[in-house]
Short mmCIF file of C-alpha atoms and ligand atoms in Angstrom, two decimals:
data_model
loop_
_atom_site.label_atom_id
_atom_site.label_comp_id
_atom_site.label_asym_id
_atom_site.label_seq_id
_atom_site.Cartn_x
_atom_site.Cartn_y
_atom_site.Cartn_z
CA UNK A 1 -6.62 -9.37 -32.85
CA UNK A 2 -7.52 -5.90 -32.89
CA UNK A 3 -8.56 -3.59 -29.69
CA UNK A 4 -11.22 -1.39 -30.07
CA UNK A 5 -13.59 0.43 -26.51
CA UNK A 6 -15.35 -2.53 -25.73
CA UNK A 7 -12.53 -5.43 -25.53
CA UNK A 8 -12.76 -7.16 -22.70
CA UNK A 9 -9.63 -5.16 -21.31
CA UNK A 10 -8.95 -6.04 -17.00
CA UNK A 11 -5.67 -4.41 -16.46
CA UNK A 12 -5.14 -4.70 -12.63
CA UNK A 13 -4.42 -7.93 -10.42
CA UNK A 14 -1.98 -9.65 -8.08
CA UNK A 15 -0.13 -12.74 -8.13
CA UNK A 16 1.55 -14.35 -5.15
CA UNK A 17 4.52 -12.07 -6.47
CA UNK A 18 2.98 -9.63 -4.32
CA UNK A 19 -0.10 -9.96 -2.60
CA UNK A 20 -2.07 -11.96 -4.54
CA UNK A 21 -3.39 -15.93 -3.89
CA UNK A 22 -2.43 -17.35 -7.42
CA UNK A 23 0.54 -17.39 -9.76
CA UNK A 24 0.69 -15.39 -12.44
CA UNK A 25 -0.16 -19.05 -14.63
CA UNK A 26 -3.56 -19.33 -12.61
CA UNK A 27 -4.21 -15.53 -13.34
CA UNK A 28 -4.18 -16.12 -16.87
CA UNK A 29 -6.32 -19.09 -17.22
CA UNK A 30 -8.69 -17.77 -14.96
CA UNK A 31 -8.65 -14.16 -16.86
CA UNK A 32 -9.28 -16.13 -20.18
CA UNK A 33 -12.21 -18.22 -18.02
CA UNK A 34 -13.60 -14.78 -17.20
CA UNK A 35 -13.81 -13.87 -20.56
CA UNK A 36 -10.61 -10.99 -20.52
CA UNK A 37 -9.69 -10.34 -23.89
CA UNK A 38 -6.79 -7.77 -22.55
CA UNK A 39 -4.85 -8.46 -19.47
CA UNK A 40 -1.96 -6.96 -17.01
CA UNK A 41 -0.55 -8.07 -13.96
CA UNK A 42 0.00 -5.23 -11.80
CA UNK A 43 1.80 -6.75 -8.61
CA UNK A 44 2.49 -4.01 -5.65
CA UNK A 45 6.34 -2.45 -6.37
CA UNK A 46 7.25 -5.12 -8.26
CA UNK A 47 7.40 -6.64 -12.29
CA UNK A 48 9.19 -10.35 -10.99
CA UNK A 49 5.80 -11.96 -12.37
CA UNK A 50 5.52 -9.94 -15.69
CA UNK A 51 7.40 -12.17 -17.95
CA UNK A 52 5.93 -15.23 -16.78
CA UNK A 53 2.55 -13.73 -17.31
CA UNK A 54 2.83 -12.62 -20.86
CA UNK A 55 4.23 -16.02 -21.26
CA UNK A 56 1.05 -17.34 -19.85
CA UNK A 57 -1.60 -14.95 -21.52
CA UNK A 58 -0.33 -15.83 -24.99
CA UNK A 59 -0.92 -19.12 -24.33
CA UNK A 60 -4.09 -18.95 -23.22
CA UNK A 61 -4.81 -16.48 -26.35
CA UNK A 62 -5.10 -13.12 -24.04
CA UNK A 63 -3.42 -10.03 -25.48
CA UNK A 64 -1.12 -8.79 -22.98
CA UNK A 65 0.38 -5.26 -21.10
CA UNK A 66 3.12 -5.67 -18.63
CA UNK A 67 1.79 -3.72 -15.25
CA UNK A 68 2.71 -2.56 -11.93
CA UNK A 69 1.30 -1.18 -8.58
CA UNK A 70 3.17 1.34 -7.63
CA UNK A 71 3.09 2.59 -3.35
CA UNK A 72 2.93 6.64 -3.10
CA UNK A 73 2.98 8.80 -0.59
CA UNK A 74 0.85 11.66 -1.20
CA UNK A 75 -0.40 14.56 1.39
CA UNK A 76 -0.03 12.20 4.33
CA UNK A 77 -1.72 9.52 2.64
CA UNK A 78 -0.74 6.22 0.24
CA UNK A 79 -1.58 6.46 -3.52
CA UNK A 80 -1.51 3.65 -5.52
CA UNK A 81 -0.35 4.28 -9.31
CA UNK A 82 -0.57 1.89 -11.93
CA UNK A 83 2.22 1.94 -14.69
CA UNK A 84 1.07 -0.02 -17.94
CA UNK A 85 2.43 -0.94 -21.15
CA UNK A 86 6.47 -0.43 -20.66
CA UNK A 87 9.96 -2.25 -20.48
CA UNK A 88 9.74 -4.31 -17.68
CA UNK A 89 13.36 -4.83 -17.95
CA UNK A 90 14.35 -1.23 -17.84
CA UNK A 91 17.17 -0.54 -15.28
CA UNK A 92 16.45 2.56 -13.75
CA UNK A 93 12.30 1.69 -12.85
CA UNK A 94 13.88 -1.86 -11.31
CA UNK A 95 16.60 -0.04 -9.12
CA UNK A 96 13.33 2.26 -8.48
CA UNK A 97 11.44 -0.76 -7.38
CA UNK A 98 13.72 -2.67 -5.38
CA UNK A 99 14.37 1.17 -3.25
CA UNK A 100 9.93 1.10 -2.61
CA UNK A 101 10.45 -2.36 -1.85
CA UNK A 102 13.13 -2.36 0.50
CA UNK A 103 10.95 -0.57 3.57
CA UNK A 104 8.58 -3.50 3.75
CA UNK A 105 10.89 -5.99 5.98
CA UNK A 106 11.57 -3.24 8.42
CA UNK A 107 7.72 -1.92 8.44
CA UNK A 108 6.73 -5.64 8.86
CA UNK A 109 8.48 -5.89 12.39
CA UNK A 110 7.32 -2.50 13.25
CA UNK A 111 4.14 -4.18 12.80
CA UNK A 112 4.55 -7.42 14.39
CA UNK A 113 5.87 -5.46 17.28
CA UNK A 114 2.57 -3.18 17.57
CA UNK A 115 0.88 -6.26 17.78
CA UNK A 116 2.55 -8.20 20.31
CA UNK A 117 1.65 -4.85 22.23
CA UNK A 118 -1.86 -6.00 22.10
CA UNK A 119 -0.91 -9.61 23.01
CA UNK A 120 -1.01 -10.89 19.37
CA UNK A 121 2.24 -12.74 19.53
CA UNK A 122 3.91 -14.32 16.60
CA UNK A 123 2.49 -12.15 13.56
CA UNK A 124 5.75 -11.57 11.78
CA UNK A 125 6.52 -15.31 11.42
CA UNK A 126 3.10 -16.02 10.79
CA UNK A 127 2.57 -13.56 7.91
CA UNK A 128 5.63 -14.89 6.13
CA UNK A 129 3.95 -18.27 5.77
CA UNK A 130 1.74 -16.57 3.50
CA UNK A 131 4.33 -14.37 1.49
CA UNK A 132 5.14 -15.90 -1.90
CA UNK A 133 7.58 -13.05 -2.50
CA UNK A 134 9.44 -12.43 0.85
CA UNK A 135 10.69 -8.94 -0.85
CA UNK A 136 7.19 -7.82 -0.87
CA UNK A 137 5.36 -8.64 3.06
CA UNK A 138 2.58 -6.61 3.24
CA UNK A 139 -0.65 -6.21 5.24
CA UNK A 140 -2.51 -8.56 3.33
CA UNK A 141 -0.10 -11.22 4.54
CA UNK A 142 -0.86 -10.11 8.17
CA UNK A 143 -4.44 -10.17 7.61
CA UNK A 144 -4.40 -13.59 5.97
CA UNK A 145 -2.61 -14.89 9.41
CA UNK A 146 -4.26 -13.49 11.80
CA UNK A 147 -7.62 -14.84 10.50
CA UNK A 148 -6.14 -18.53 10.47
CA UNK A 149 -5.20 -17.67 13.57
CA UNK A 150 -8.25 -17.27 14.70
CA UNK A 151 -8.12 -13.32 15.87
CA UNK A 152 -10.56 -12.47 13.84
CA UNK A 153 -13.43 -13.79 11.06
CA UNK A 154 -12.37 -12.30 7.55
CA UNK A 155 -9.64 -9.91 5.77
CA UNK A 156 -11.89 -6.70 6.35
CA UNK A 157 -12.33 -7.57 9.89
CA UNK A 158 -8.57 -7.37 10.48
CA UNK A 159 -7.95 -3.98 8.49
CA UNK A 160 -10.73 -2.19 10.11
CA UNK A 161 -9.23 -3.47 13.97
CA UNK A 162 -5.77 -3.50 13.65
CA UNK A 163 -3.92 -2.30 10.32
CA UNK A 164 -5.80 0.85 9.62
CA UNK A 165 -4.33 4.60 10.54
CA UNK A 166 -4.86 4.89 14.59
CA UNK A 167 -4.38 0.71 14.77
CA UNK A 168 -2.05 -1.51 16.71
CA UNK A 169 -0.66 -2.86 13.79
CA UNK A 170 -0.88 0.19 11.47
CA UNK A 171 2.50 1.90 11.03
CA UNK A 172 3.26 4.77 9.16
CA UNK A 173 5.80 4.54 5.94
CA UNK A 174 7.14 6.90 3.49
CA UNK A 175 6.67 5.35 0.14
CA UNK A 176 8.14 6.44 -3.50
CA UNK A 177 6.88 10.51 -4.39
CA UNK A 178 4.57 10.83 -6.62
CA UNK A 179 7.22 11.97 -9.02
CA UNK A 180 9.55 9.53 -9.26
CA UNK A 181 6.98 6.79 -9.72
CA UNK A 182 6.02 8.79 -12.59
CA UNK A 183 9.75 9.30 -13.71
CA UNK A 184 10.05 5.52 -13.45
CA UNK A 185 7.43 4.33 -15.36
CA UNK A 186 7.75 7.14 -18.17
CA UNK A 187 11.45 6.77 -18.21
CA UNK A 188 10.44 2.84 -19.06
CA UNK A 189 7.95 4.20 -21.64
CA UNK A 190 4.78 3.09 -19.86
CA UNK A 191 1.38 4.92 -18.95
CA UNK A 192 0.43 6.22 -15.30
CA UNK A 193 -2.71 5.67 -14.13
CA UNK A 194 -3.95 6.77 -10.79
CA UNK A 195 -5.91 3.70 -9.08
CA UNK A 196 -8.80 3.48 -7.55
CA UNK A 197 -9.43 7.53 -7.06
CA UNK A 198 -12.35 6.72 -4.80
CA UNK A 199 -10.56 5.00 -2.05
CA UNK A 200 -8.42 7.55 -0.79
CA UNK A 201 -9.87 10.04 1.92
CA UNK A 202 -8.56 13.09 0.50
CA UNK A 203 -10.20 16.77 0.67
CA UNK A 204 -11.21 18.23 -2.08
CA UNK A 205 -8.46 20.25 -2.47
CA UNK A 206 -5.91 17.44 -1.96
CA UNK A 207 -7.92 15.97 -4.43
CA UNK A 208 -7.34 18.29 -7.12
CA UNK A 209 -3.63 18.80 -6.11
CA UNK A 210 -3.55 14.82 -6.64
CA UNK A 211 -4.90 15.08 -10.15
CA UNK A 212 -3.19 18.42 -10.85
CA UNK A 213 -0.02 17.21 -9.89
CA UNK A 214 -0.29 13.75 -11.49
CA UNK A 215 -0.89 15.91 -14.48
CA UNK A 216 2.20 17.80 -14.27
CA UNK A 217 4.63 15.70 -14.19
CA UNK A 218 3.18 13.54 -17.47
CA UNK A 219 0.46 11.32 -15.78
CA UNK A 220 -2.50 9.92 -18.60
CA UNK A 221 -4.84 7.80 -17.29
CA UNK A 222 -6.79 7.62 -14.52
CA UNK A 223 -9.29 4.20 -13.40
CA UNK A 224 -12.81 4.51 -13.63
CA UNK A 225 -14.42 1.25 -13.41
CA UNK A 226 -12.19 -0.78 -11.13
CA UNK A 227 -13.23 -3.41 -8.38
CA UNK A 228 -12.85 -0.71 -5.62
CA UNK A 229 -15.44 1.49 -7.12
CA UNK A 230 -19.22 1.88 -6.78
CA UNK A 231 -21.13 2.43 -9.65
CA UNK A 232 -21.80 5.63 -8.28
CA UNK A 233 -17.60 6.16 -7.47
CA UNK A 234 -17.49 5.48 -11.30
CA UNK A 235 -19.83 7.96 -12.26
CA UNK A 236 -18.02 10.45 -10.18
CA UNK A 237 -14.41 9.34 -11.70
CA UNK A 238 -15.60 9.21 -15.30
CA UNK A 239 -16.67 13.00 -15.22
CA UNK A 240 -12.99 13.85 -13.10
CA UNK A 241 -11.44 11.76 -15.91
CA UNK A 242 -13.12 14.35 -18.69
CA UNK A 243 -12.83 17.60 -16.54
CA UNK A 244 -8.86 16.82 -16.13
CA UNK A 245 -8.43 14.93 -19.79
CA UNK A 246 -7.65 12.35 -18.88
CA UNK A 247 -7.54 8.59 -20.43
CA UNK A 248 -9.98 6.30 -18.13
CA UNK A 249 -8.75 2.57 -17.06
CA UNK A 250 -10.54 -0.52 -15.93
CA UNK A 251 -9.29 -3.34 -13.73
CA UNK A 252 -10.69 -6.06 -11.06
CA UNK A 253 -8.27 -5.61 -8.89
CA UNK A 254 -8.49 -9.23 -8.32
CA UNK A 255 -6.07 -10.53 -5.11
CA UNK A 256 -7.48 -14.09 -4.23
CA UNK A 257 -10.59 -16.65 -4.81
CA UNK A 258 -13.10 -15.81 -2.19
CA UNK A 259 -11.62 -13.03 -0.76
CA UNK A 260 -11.72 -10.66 -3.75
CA UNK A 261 -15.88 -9.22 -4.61
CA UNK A 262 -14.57 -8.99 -8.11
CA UNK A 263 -13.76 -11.68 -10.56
CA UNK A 264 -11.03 -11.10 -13.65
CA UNK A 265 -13.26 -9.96 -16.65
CA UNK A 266 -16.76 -9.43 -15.00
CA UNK A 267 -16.25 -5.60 -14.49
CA UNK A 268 -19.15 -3.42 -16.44
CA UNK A 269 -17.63 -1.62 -19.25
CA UNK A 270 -16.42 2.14 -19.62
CA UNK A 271 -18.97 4.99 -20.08
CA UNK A 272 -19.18 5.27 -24.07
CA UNK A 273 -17.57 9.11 -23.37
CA UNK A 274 -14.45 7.74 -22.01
CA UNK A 275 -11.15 7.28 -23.91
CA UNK A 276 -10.31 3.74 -22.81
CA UNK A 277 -6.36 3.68 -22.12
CA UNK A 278 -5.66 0.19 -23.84
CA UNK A 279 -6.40 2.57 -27.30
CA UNK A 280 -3.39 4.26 -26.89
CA UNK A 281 -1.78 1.44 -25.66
CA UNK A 282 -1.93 -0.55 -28.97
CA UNK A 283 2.04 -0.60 -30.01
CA UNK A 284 2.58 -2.15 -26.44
CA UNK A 285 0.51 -4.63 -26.24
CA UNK A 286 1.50 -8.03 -27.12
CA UNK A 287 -0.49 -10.17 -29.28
CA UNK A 288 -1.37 -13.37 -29.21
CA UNK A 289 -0.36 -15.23 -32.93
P1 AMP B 301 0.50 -2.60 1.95
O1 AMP B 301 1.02 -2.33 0.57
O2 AMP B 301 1.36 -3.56 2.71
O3 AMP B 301 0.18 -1.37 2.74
O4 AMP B 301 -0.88 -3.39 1.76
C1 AMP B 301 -1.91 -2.80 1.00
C2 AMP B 301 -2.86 -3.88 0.53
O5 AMP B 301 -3.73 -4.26 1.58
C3 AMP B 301 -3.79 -3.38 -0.56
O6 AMP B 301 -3.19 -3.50 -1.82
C4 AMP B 301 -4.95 -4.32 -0.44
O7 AMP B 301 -4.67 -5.55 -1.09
C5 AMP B 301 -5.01 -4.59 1.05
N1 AMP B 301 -6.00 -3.75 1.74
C6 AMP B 301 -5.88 -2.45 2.07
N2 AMP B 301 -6.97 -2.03 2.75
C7 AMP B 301 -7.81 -3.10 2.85
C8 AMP B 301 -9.09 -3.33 3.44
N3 AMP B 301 -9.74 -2.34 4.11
N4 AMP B 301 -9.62 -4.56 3.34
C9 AMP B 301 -8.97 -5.56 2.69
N5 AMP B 301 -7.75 -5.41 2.12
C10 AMP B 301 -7.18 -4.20 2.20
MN1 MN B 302 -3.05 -5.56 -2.62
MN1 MN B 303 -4.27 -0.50 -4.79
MN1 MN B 304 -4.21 -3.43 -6.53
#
């Protein structure tokens, strides 16, 4: 199998190893199902499901890159940065890991506790019904509960009432810098990518010290077409991708059935300008015989 611009490449998704619905066994079949032709599993601060996922993908004939999601504080807000294509085995980015994981329990009572504020009582033991990894509770597990509970109607509905900046449930956390995430992932011999540009609510100028910064310390790739993106967001991220040189990415972002908008595989493909990341990625993808 060779790569070339327009494989089928969807390089970001969760498993229940973080906050996704399915394992990283139902990822694969359904990534093949979608048509992916290149696929990563990209779990938040964590690589447990990589092996198993590979595994999985060559079975299913997918060509494989071991991913993570990794949590950033950045300028008083969180940055999600992807890491593709290293050792997922490397010592120093799992002792990095397990550090950006090891806030979460803590956070998670914080939260609970801002809750039971409001008279939601119970949120801490309910989200942990719906952690498949109890290393990694995070918001989606909250937001899962409290709509089987019955506080609100969907996912969205819970983020924009109550685990948002300014929210009962929203507490503030000081993730990995921006420079050991890098350090970690390059020290592993992966790619950075910065996710889903468009989502944060940065200045401009934050912006550019984002991007400027990410540059600096070794950062390649940025996503373009991703799940969280208008077509208009990537429009805007292709040309930030060219003015900073910059490889461009594309991922789903896929969490769960019927609560992600974006299926593995059905994403439209780069702008023809772009220099897709999975092209420099070749010598670390695996193959499928
Ligand atoms: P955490 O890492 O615990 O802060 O949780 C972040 C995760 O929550 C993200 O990776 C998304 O899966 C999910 N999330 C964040 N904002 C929203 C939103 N507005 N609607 C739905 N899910 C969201
Ligand atoms: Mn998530
Ligand atoms: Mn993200
Ligand atoms: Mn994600």
């Amino acid at each position: 199998m060779t790569l070339s611009p327009l494989t089928n490449a969807d390089l970001h998704c969760h498993s229940v190893v973080s906050d996704g619905g399915c394992t990283p066994e139902e990822l694969a079949l359904r990534a093949r199902e979608g048509g992916v032709q290149l696929w990563a599993l990209t779990d938040h601060d964590e690589v447990g499901g990589v092996a198993a996922a590979r595994q999985a993908a060559l079975q299913q004939g997918l060509a494989f890159l071991s991913g993570v999601e990794i949590s950033v504080s950045f300028a008083g807000q969180v940055v999600h940065i992807v890491g593709l294509g290293f050792d997922e085995t490397h010592p120093a980015l799992l002792q990095g890991l397990a550090d950006t994981r090891d806030g979460r329990g803590p956070r998670a009572r914080e939260m609970a506790a801002g809750l039971a504020a409001v008279g939601i009582q119970g949120a801490y033991e309910g989200a942990l019904q719906h952690v498949g990894n109890p290393a990694l509770i995070s918001r989606t597990h909250f937001a899962r509960w409290l709509v089987e509970a019955g506080h609100c109607r969907d996912v969205p509905e819970v983020f924009r009432r109550f685990l948002t900046e300014g929210k009962p449930g929203f507490v503030p956390h000081r993730w990995a810098s921006l420079s050991d995430a890098l350090a970690w992932i390059h020290g592993a011999g992966g790619v950075a990518v910065i996710a889903h540009p468009a989502r944060y609510k940065f200045t401009p100028n934050e912006e550019v010290a984002l991007f400027n910064d990410f540059k600096a310390h070794g950062g390649q790739a940025v996503e373009v077409v991703t799940g969280s993106h208008s077509a208009s967001d990537a429009a805007r991220y292709a040309e930030v991708a060219l003015e900073f040189g910059l490889l461009a990415s594309r991922g789903s972002d896929f969490h769960a059935p019927g609560e992600s908008r974006t299926e593995l595989g059905s994403l439209p493909d780069l702008p023809g300008r772009l220099q897709p990341v999975w092209m420099a990625l070749q010598d670390r993808v695996s193959y499928p015989s």
